[in-house]
Short mmCIF file of C-alpha atoms in Angstrom, two decimals:
data_model
loop_
_atom_site.label_atom_id
_atom_site.label_comp_id
_atom_site.label_asym_id
_atom_site.label_seq_id
_atom_site.Cartn_x
_atom_site.Cartn_y
_atom_site.Cartn_z
CA UNK F 71 -32.09 137.21 145.26
CA UNK F 72 -33.36 136.31 141.81
CA UNK F 73 -35.22 133.25 140.68
CA UNK F 74 -34.32 129.61 140.46
CA UNK F 75 -31.67 128.72 137.99
CA UNK F 76 -29.35 125.84 137.60
CA UNK F 77 -25.90 126.62 138.83
CA UNK F 78 -23.40 126.90 136.02
CA UNK F 79 -20.98 124.16 136.83
CA UNK F 80 -18.88 124.64 133.73
CA UNK F 81 -19.04 120.90 133.21
CA UNK F 82 -20.47 119.89 129.86
CA UNK F 83 -21.34 116.38 131.03
CA UNK F 84 -23.47 117.84 133.81
CA UNK F 85 -25.31 120.11 131.40
CA UNK F 86 -26.09 117.17 129.13
CA UNK F 87 -27.25 115.23 132.15
CA UNK F 88 -29.59 118.04 133.18
CA UNK F 89 -31.12 118.38 129.74
CA UNK F 90 -31.41 114.67 128.97
CA UNK F 91 -32.25 113.15 132.32
CA UNK F 92 -33.08 115.68 135.02
CA UNK F 93 -35.53 117.81 133.06
CA UNK F 94 -37.16 114.83 131.40
CA UNK F 95 -37.71 113.11 134.75
CA UNK F 96 -38.56 116.35 136.59
CA UNK F 97 -36.03 115.81 139.32
CA UNK F 98 -35.76 118.56 141.94
CA UNK F 99 -32.04 119.02 141.40
CA UNK F 100 -31.85 122.70 142.32
CA UNK F 101 -33.13 123.80 145.70
CA UNK F 102 -33.10 126.84 147.93
CA UNK F 103 -33.70 126.79 151.64
CA UNK F 104 -34.29 130.08 153.41
CA UNK F 105 -33.11 129.13 156.87
CA UNK F 106 -34.33 132.41 158.39
CA UNK F 107 -36.06 135.63 157.41
CA UNK F 108 -34.15 137.50 160.09
CA UNK F 109 -31.55 139.91 158.77
CA UNK F 110 -29.06 142.32 160.29
CA UNK F 111 -29.65 144.81 157.48
CA UNK F 112 -32.76 146.81 156.61
CA UNK F 113 -32.44 146.99 152.86
CA UNK F 114 -34.74 149.48 151.24
CA UNK F 115 -35.47 147.22 148.25
CA UNK F 116 -35.98 143.90 150.05
CA UNK F 117 -39.02 141.88 149.02
CA UNK F 118 -39.32 140.36 152.49
CA UNK F 119 -41.10 142.37 155.18
CA UNK F 120 -39.12 142.81 158.43
CA UNK F 121 -39.73 140.15 161.07
CA UNK F 122 -39.86 140.18 164.84
CA UNK F 123 -36.74 138.25 165.87
CA UNK F 124 -38.23 136.33 168.78
CA UNK F 125 -41.40 135.40 166.91
CA UNK F 126 -39.31 134.28 163.95
CA UNK F 127 -36.98 132.16 166.08
CA UNK F 128 -39.98 130.46 167.70
CA UNK F 129 -41.43 129.54 164.31
CA UNK F 130 -38.29 128.71 162.34
CA UNK F 131 -37.36 125.15 161.41
CA UNK F 132 -35.02 123.68 163.98
CA UNK F 133 -31.62 122.27 163.05
CA UNK F 134 -33.07 118.75 163.30
CA UNK F 135 -36.01 119.64 161.06
CA UNK F 136 -33.67 121.19 158.49
CA UNK F 137 -31.45 118.09 158.52
CA UNK F 138 -34.51 115.93 158.00
CA UNK F 139 -35.58 118.06 155.03
CA UNK F 140 -32.05 117.96 153.59
CA UNK F 141 -32.09 114.15 153.84
CA UNK F 142 -35.39 114.07 151.95
CA UNK F 143 -34.31 116.42 149.16
CA UNK F 144 -31.10 114.45 148.69
CA UNK F 145 -33.19 111.30 148.41
CA UNK F 146 -35.25 112.93 145.66
CA UNK F 147 -32.17 114.00 143.67
CA UNK F 148 -31.25 117.50 144.80
CA UNK F 149 -27.63 118.31 143.92
CA UNK F 150 -27.36 122.11 144.24
CA UNK F 151 -28.65 123.76 147.37
CA UNK F 152 -28.75 127.50 147.99
CA UNK F 153 -28.72 128.32 151.68
CA UNK F 154 -30.41 131.67 151.78
CA UNK F 155 -32.34 134.05 154.01
CA UNK F 156 -32.93 136.66 155.30
CA UNK F 157 -29.31 136.52 156.25
CA UNK F 158 -28.41 132.85 156.72
CA UNK F 159 -25.27 133.56 158.75
CA UNK F 160 -27.41 135.11 161.47
CA UNK F 161 -28.35 131.60 162.67
CA UNK F 162 -26.00 130.23 165.31
CA UNK F 163 -26.29 126.78 163.79
CA UNK F 164 -25.49 127.94 160.26
CA UNK F 165 -22.22 125.98 160.06
CA UNK F 166 -23.92 122.85 161.38
CA UNK F 167 -26.58 123.13 158.66
CA UNK F 168 -23.88 123.74 156.03
CA UNK F 169 -21.94 120.70 157.29
CA UNK F 170 -24.96 118.43 157.12
CA UNK F 171 -25.70 119.54 153.56
CA UNK F 172 -22.08 118.97 152.54
CA UNK F 173 -21.86 115.55 154.14
CA UNK F 174 -24.93 114.50 152.18
CA UNK F 175 -23.14 115.35 148.93
CA UNK F 176 -24.81 118.65 148.05
CA UNK F 177 -23.08 121.44 146.19
CA UNK F 178 -23.89 124.40 148.42
CA UNK F 179 -24.22 128.05 147.51
CA UNK F 180 -24.53 130.47 150.41
CA UNK F 181 -26.52 133.59 149.53
CA UNK F 182 -25.38 136.22 152.02
CA UNK F 183 -24.88 139.95 152.47
CA UNK F 184 -21.32 139.18 153.57
CA UNK F 185 -21.38 141.36 156.69
CA UNK F 186 -21.31 138.49 159.17
CA UNK F 187 -18.38 136.59 157.67
CA UNK F 188 -15.67 136.13 160.29
CA UNK F 189 -12.22 134.52 160.05
CA UNK F 190 -13.61 131.63 162.10
CA UNK F 191 -16.43 130.97 159.63
CA UNK F 192 -14.12 131.39 156.64
CA UNK F 193 -11.50 129.05 158.10
CA UNK F 194 -14.18 126.44 158.54
CA UNK F 195 -15.58 126.87 155.02
CA UNK F 196 -12.07 126.60 153.63
CA UNK F 197 -11.90 122.96 154.68
CA UNK F 198 -14.69 122.08 152.25
CA UNK F 199 -15.04 121.64 148.53
CA UNK F 200 -17.82 122.23 146.03
CA UNK F 201 -19.42 125.26 147.60
CA UNK F 202 -19.42 128.97 146.93
CA UNK F 203 -20.91 132.18 148.22
CA UNK F 204 -23.09 134.72 146.45
CA UNK F 205 -22.61 138.10 148.07
CA UNK F 206 -25.02 140.97 147.55
CA UNK F 207 -23.01 144.14 147.18
CA UNK F 208 -25.34 147.13 147.17
CA UNK F 209 -22.81 149.84 146.37
CA UNK F 210 -19.10 150.48 146.18
CA UNK F 211 -19.09 153.50 148.50
CA UNK F 212 -20.15 153.68 152.11
CA UNK F 213 -22.69 156.38 151.30
CA UNK F 214 -24.51 154.42 148.62
CA UNK F 215 -24.25 151.03 150.29
CA UNK F 216 -25.62 152.28 153.58
CA UNK F 217 -28.36 154.28 151.88
CA UNK F 218 -29.60 150.88 150.70
CA UNK F 219 -28.99 148.86 153.86
CA UNK F 220 -30.00 151.50 156.37
CA UNK F 221 -27.28 150.34 158.77
CA UNK F 222 -24.28 152.46 159.68
CA UNK F 223 -21.02 150.55 159.49
CA UNK F 224 -22.47 147.81 157.27
CA UNK F 225 -20.35 148.77 154.25
CA UNK F 226 -17.15 148.30 156.22
CA UNK F 227 -18.43 144.96 157.56
CA UNK F 228 -19.25 143.76 154.05
CA UNK F 229 -15.86 144.77 152.64
CA UNK F 230 -14.21 143.11 155.61
CA UNK F 231 -16.15 139.92 154.85
CA UNK F 232 -15.08 140.07 151.19
CA UNK F 233 -11.45 140.52 152.22
CA UNK F 234 -11.61 137.59 154.62
CA UNK F 235 -12.84 135.37 151.77
CA UNK F 236 -10.33 136.74 149.28
CA UNK F 237 -7.38 136.17 151.63
CA UNK F 238 -8.37 132.53 151.82
CA UNK F 239 -9.18 132.08 148.12
CA UNK F 240 -12.73 131.08 149.01
CA UNK F 241 -14.89 131.11 145.85
CA UNK F 242 -17.62 133.73 145.69
CA UNK F 243 -19.38 136.00 143.26
CA UNK F 244 -20.93 139.43 143.63
CA UNK F 245 -24.49 140.40 142.74
CA UNK F 246 -26.07 143.80 142.84
CA UNK F 247 -29.75 144.65 142.62
CA UNK F 248 -29.95 147.65 140.31
CA UNK F 249 -31.66 150.68 141.84
CA UNK F 250 -31.82 154.42 141.31
CA UNK F 251 -29.70 154.67 144.47
CA UNK F 252 -26.76 152.61 143.16
CA UNK F 253 -27.20 152.94 139.39
CA UNK F 254 -24.17 155.25 139.15
CA UNK F 255 -21.95 152.69 140.87
CA UNK F 256 -22.77 149.55 138.88
CA UNK F 257 -19.88 149.96 136.45
CA UNK F 258 -17.53 150.73 139.34
CA UNK F 259 -18.65 147.52 141.09
CA UNK F 260 -18.00 145.61 137.89
CA UNK F 261 -14.52 147.15 137.69
CA UNK F 262 -13.86 146.28 141.33
CA UNK F 263 -14.99 142.67 140.74
CA UNK F 264 -12.80 142.52 137.63
CA UNK F 265 -9.74 143.70 139.56
CA UNK F 266 -10.41 141.05 142.19
CA UNK F 267 -11.04 138.36 139.58
CA UNK F 268 -14.59 137.77 140.84
CA UNK F 269 -17.69 137.13 138.74
CA UNK F 270 -20.27 139.88 138.90
CA UNK F 271 -23.87 140.18 137.86
CA UNK F 272 -26.74 142.56 138.47
CA UNK F 273 -30.50 142.16 138.63
CA UNK F 274 -32.44 144.80 136.78
CA UNK F 275 -35.91 144.05 138.12
CA UNK F 276 -36.61 145.05 141.71
CA UNK F 277 -39.52 143.00 143.02
CA UNK F 278 -42.56 144.19 144.96
CA UNK F 279 -42.64 142.95 148.54
CA UNK F 280 -44.21 139.56 149.08
CA UNK F 281 -46.89 141.19 151.25
CA UNK F 282 -48.07 143.12 148.19
CA UNK F 283 -46.36 146.46 148.90
CA UNK F 284 -45.02 148.05 145.74
CA UNK F 285 -42.76 150.46 147.62
CA UNK F 286 -39.50 148.84 146.40
CA UNK F 287 -40.64 149.22 142.76
CA UNK F 288 -40.14 152.98 143.09
CA UNK F 289 -36.41 152.24 143.17
CA UNK F 290 -36.40 150.78 139.67
CA UNK F 291 -34.24 152.62 137.18
CA UNK F 292 -35.75 153.65 133.86
CA UNK F 293 -36.24 150.80 131.42
CA UNK F 294 -33.83 152.39 128.95
CA UNK F 295 -31.10 152.78 131.56
CA UNK F 296 -31.52 149.17 132.71
CA UNK F 297 -30.95 147.83 129.20
CA UNK F 298 -28.13 150.31 128.55
CA UNK F 299 -26.32 148.98 131.61
CA UNK F 300 -26.90 145.42 130.49
CA UNK F 301 -25.15 146.20 127.24
CA UNK F 302 -22.28 147.90 129.03
CA UNK F 303 -21.83 145.12 131.58
CA UNK F 304 -22.54 142.00 129.56
CA UNK F 305 -21.99 143.24 126.00
CA UNK F 306 -25.43 141.94 125.05
CA UNK F 307 -29.05 142.21 126.09
CA UNK F 308 -30.44 139.57 128.40
CA UNK F 309 -32.21 136.70 126.66
CA UNK F 310 -34.13 133.86 128.20
CA UNK F 311 -33.59 131.09 125.70
CA UNK F 312 -35.71 128.67 127.69
CA UNK F 313 -38.90 130.69 127.28
CA UNK F 314 -41.66 129.30 125.13
CA UNK F 315 -44.98 130.68 124.05
CA UNK F 316 -48.20 129.23 125.35
CA UNK F 317 -46.79 128.28 128.74
CA UNK F 318 -47.60 130.04 131.95
CA UNK F 319 -44.54 129.05 133.95
CA UNK F 320 -41.38 129.03 131.87
CA UNK F 321 -38.67 128.89 134.49
CA UNK F 322 -37.19 125.93 136.35
CA UNK F 323 -39.47 126.31 139.37
CA UNK F 324 -41.55 123.20 139.98
CA UNK F 325 -39.82 121.44 137.11
CA UNK F 326 -36.30 121.02 138.49
CA UNK F 327 -36.18 123.75 141.16
CA UNK F 328 -37.89 124.45 144.47
CA UNK F 329 -37.66 126.69 147.52
CA UNK F 330 -38.36 126.17 151.19
CA UNK F 331 -39.15 129.01 153.59
CA UNK F 332 -37.85 129.19 157.19
CA UNK F 333 -41.11 127.78 158.53
CA UNK F 334 -41.10 124.62 156.44
CA UNK F 335 -43.34 125.76 153.60
CA UNK F 336 -42.34 124.34 150.23
CA UNK F 337 -42.87 127.09 147.65
CA UNK F 338 -42.36 127.54 143.94
CA UNK F 339 -40.03 130.54 144.10
CA UNK F 340 -39.22 133.60 146.21
CA UNK F 341 -42.16 135.53 144.79
CA UNK F 342 -44.73 132.75 144.60
CA UNK F 343 -45.40 131.74 148.20
CA UNK F 344 -49.08 130.80 148.01
CA UNK F 345 -50.31 128.15 147.67
CA UNK F 346 -47.59 126.20 149.43
CA UNK F 347 -47.01 122.80 150.96
CA UNK F 348 -46.21 122.44 154.65
CA UNK F 349 -43.26 120.07 155.04
CA UNK F 350 -44.02 119.85 158.74
CA UNK F 351 -47.21 117.99 157.81
CA UNK F 352 -45.96 115.81 154.98
CA UNK F 353 -43.02 114.63 152.93
CA UNK F 354 -40.94 116.52 150.40
CA UNK F 355 -41.94 113.96 147.80
CA UNK F 356 -45.62 114.78 148.27
CA UNK F 357 -44.80 118.48 148.29
CA UNK F 358 -42.89 118.19 145.03
CA UNK F 359 -45.94 116.66 143.36
CA UNK F 360 -47.98 119.53 144.76
CA UNK F 361 -45.61 122.13 143.24
CA UNK F 362 -45.65 120.32 139.95
CA UNK F 363 -49.42 120.74 139.70
CA UNK F 364 -49.13 124.49 140.21
CA UNK F 365 -46.37 124.74 137.66
CA UNK F 366 -48.06 122.84 134.88
CA UNK F 367 -51.24 124.92 134.80
CA UNK F 368 -51.97 126.26 131.35
CA UNK F 369 -52.59 129.93 130.58
CA UNK F 370 -56.16 130.93 129.68
CA UNK F 371 -57.04 131.85 126.10
CA UNK F 372 -57.05 135.49 127.11
CA UNK F 373 -53.40 135.34 128.25
CA UNK F 374 -51.84 138.41 126.68
CA UNK F 375 -48.24 137.13 126.62
CA UNK F 376 -49.28 133.93 124.88
CA UNK F 377 -48.09 134.81 121.40
CA UNK F 378 -45.70 137.62 122.23
CA UNK F 379 -42.68 137.57 119.92
CA UNK F 380 -40.56 139.24 122.56
CA UNK F 381 -41.07 136.57 125.21
CA UNK F 382 -37.40 135.57 125.22
CA UNK F 383 -36.43 139.13 126.16
CA UNK F 384 -38.92 139.37 128.99
CA UNK F 385 -38.36 139.03 132.74
CA UNK F 386 -42.04 138.75 133.45
CA UNK F 387 -43.46 135.62 135.03
CA UNK F 388 -46.76 134.68 136.68
CA UNK F 389 -45.26 135.19 140.13
CA UNK F 390 -44.25 138.76 139.36
CA UNK F 391 -47.65 139.41 137.71
CA UNK F 392 -49.39 138.10 140.81
CA UNK F 393 -47.49 140.47 143.07
CA UNK F 394 -47.68 143.44 140.77
CA UNK F 395 -51.11 143.01 139.20
CA UNK F 396 -52.84 140.70 141.68
CA UNK F 397 -53.39 138.12 138.97
CA UNK F 398 -51.16 135.59 137.24
CA UNK F 399 -51.77 136.73 133.71
CA UNK F 400 -51.47 140.47 133.15
CA UNK F 401 -48.11 141.58 131.76
CA UNK F 402 -45.84 143.48 134.14
CA UNK F 403 -45.48 146.85 132.49
CA UNK F 404 -41.87 147.45 133.55
CA UNK F 405 -40.70 144.02 132.33
CA UNK F 406 -42.71 144.44 129.14
CA UNK F 407 -41.07 147.79 128.35
CA UNK F 408 -37.62 146.33 128.99
CA UNK F 409 -38.40 143.39 126.70
CA UNK F 410 -39.37 145.76 123.89
CA UNK F 411 -36.17 147.77 124.30
CA UNK F 412 -34.06 144.59 124.41
CA UNK F 413 -35.73 143.28 121.27
CA UNK F 414 -35.12 146.58 119.50
CA UNK F 415 -31.48 146.74 120.59
CA UNK F 416 -31.00 143.14 119.60
CA UNK F 417 -32.06 143.93 116.03
CA UNK F 418 -29.30 146.53 115.77
CA UNK F 419 -26.57 144.22 117.01
CA UNK W 141 2.79 93.52 144.49
CA UNK W 142 1.39 94.33 141.08
CA UNK W 143 -1.31 96.96 140.67
CA UNK W 144 -4.03 94.43 139.89
CA UNK W 145 -3.54 92.74 143.26
CA UNK W 146 -4.27 95.93 145.15
CA UNK W 147 -7.61 96.73 146.79
CA UNK W 148 -8.80 100.24 145.96
CA UNK W 149 -10.81 101.98 148.61
CA UNK W 150 -13.31 104.81 148.28
CA UNK W 151 -12.21 108.07 149.82
CA UNK W 152 -14.74 109.02 152.55
CA UNK W 153 -14.35 112.66 151.53
CA UNK W 154 -16.11 112.07 148.27
CA UNK W 155 -19.84 111.41 148.24
CA UNK W 156 -21.42 109.41 145.46
CA UNK W 157 -24.92 110.35 144.47
CA UNK W 158 -27.31 108.43 142.26
CA UNK W 159 -29.56 110.87 140.44
CA UNK W 160 -31.78 109.77 137.55
CA UNK W 161 -29.81 106.50 137.36
CA UNK W 162 -26.59 108.43 136.90
CA UNK W 163 -23.76 108.14 139.40
CA UNK W 164 -22.28 111.51 140.31
CA UNK W 165 -19.22 111.94 142.49
CA UNK W 166 -19.13 115.03 144.68
CA UNK W 167 -15.81 115.80 146.41
CA UNK W 168 -16.79 117.48 149.66
CA UNK W 169 -13.46 118.15 151.36
CA UNK W 170 -10.86 120.61 150.19
CA UNK W 171 -8.03 118.12 150.47
CA UNK W 172 -9.61 115.91 147.82
CA UNK W 173 -7.93 116.93 144.59
CA UNK W 174 -7.96 120.56 143.63
CA UNK W 175 -10.97 120.46 141.42
CA UNK W 176 -14.14 122.19 142.42
CA UNK W 177 -16.35 120.12 140.29
CA UNK W 178 -18.66 117.16 140.30
CA UNK W 179 -18.08 114.14 138.09
CA UNK W 180 -20.53 111.97 136.24
CA UNK W 181 -19.68 108.32 135.64
CA UNK W 182 -20.68 106.34 132.57
CA UNK W 183 -22.30 102.90 132.87
CA UNK W 184 -19.03 100.97 133.19
CA UNK W 185 -17.59 103.63 135.53
CA UNK W 186 -20.66 103.39 137.75
CA UNK W 187 -20.37 99.57 137.77
CA UNK W 188 -16.72 99.77 138.82
CA UNK W 189 -17.52 102.38 141.48
CA UNK W 190 -20.09 100.03 142.99
CA UNK W 191 -17.54 97.22 143.22
CA UNK W 192 -14.84 99.26 144.95
CA UNK W 193 -15.09 98.38 148.63
CA UNK W 194 -11.52 98.30 149.94
CA UNK W 195 -11.55 94.47 149.93
CA UNK W 196 -11.90 93.53 146.26
CA UNK W 197 -8.68 93.41 144.30
CA UNK W 198 -8.41 95.20 140.98
CA UNK W 199 -8.15 91.80 139.26
CA UNK W 200 -11.42 90.64 140.87
CA UNK W 201 -13.17 93.76 139.66
CA UNK W 202 -11.72 93.11 136.21
CA UNK W 203 -13.27 89.62 136.20
CA UNK W 204 -16.63 91.10 137.18
CA UNK W 205 -16.40 93.56 134.29
CA UNK W 206 -15.62 90.75 131.85
CA UNK W 207 -18.66 88.82 133.14
CA UNK W 208 -20.94 91.85 132.94
CA UNK W 209 -19.85 93.55 129.72
CA UNK W 210 -18.84 92.41 126.26
CA UNK W 211 -15.14 93.13 126.57
CA UNK W 212 -11.85 91.21 126.42
CA UNK W 213 -9.73 90.64 129.56
CA UNK W 214 -6.89 92.80 128.22
CA UNK W 215 -9.15 95.68 127.31
CA UNK W 216 -11.01 95.45 130.63
CA UNK W 217 -7.77 95.52 132.60
CA UNK W 218 -6.34 98.45 130.68
CA UNK W 219 -9.55 100.51 131.02
CA UNK W 220 -10.00 99.55 134.67
CA UNK W 221 -6.50 100.57 135.70
CA UNK W 222 -6.82 103.82 133.78
CA UNK W 223 -10.17 104.53 135.46
CA UNK W 224 -8.95 103.79 138.97
CA UNK W 225 -5.94 106.01 138.41
CA UNK W 226 -8.29 108.78 137.26
CA UNK W 227 -10.30 108.26 140.44
CA UNK W 228 -7.10 108.55 142.46
CA UNK W 229 -6.30 111.83 140.71
CA UNK W 230 -9.66 113.38 141.57
CA UNK W 231 -9.49 111.96 145.08
CA UNK W 232 -12.28 109.45 144.47
CA UNK W 233 -10.30 106.52 145.77
CA UNK W 234 -7.41 106.30 148.16
CA UNK W 235 -4.23 105.16 146.46
CA UNK W 236 -4.91 101.49 145.83
CA UNK W 237 -3.93 99.79 149.07
CA UNK W 238 -2.36 96.38 149.48
CA UNK W 239 -4.53 93.30 149.56
CA UNK W 240 -6.34 92.93 152.85
CA UNK W 241 -6.15 89.80 155.01
#
């Protein structure tokens, strides 16, 4: 869920290191590997189309291939690795993949829906250090949660997973994609997280599906409500301090971040999957150079966001424009409206 | 045996990474310290880390520091012992063992 960002390590030295050395040398320090697109839930907002399990298994990277890729990314300087999906815990060899990543000295973040966490998995994770989980919590009641996931009993499974982690003091945070379906429960989820002493965040922009379907976008809450919730949850509007005018790609993707899909395609981010580089046909190092070329392309003179004063308030990016408008350059109306409201609110603060 | 005659040894449960010429220590096992954090080493720290092999005595490493950097023996020894003790605290090295062989 969400785009590439450097994990907050809370360590000032590391932040200096990222700004002074990693960014300057364009080191791929922050990676995500989607080890499968299979998932046990059928979330209504998901940007990934459902997959046929057997076909997916046949095509997915094997454990050996994943280990080989992990060795290469470590060689090139990766330090933080998200293991994501689909639902990564659905793979039988998930713990083996996790172990390989840990033994290579990666800080691992497992992006999961939490429903497949068992005491056995948690006991194993507990032996390790420098990892955490990011659990998507879609609602705080069975009714809302399962309206999103489409699977009866999934709420109970998720809460069970959360309890298993809590009992063992395993570090995790909660994230919720904001939708009309769960809008009324966001503050309750925040309260729940607060009681448990867990970090919580929500994503206000629901993405179109990567196959071009805009069906999930119908679940977006009104722009005003999204910003209102931001203020209530975070006490401020969201700002993207890293954004600059006259650049097409502003995020970390292709500069210090990358993503790999379950079939070995190196991609810029979850939304930008074409063009890509097939790691089954070449090295990560070559692929990284390939991503860099995509990332550094300049916007055309006609680029509407070029001189926008509200760019630091805006969630839009070329990948989202591509999915929503079928080109890299046109502003995404929803993100644009939110940016204007954020800018306005910001003036009054 | 005095501290400087001991041979510190890297803990196998900590992985050192070299990224952009910076040495970063990543504790990977839960029993290594309590800290869920990664550690960056400065130039001298990285030099010392490279010399720790479970065979070299602290005093040998001190001599190497004096040869490599512009520093007095006393200062090098004080800083080295302090650094190795810090590494012990974060689980970077096993408590300095006795001299081998």
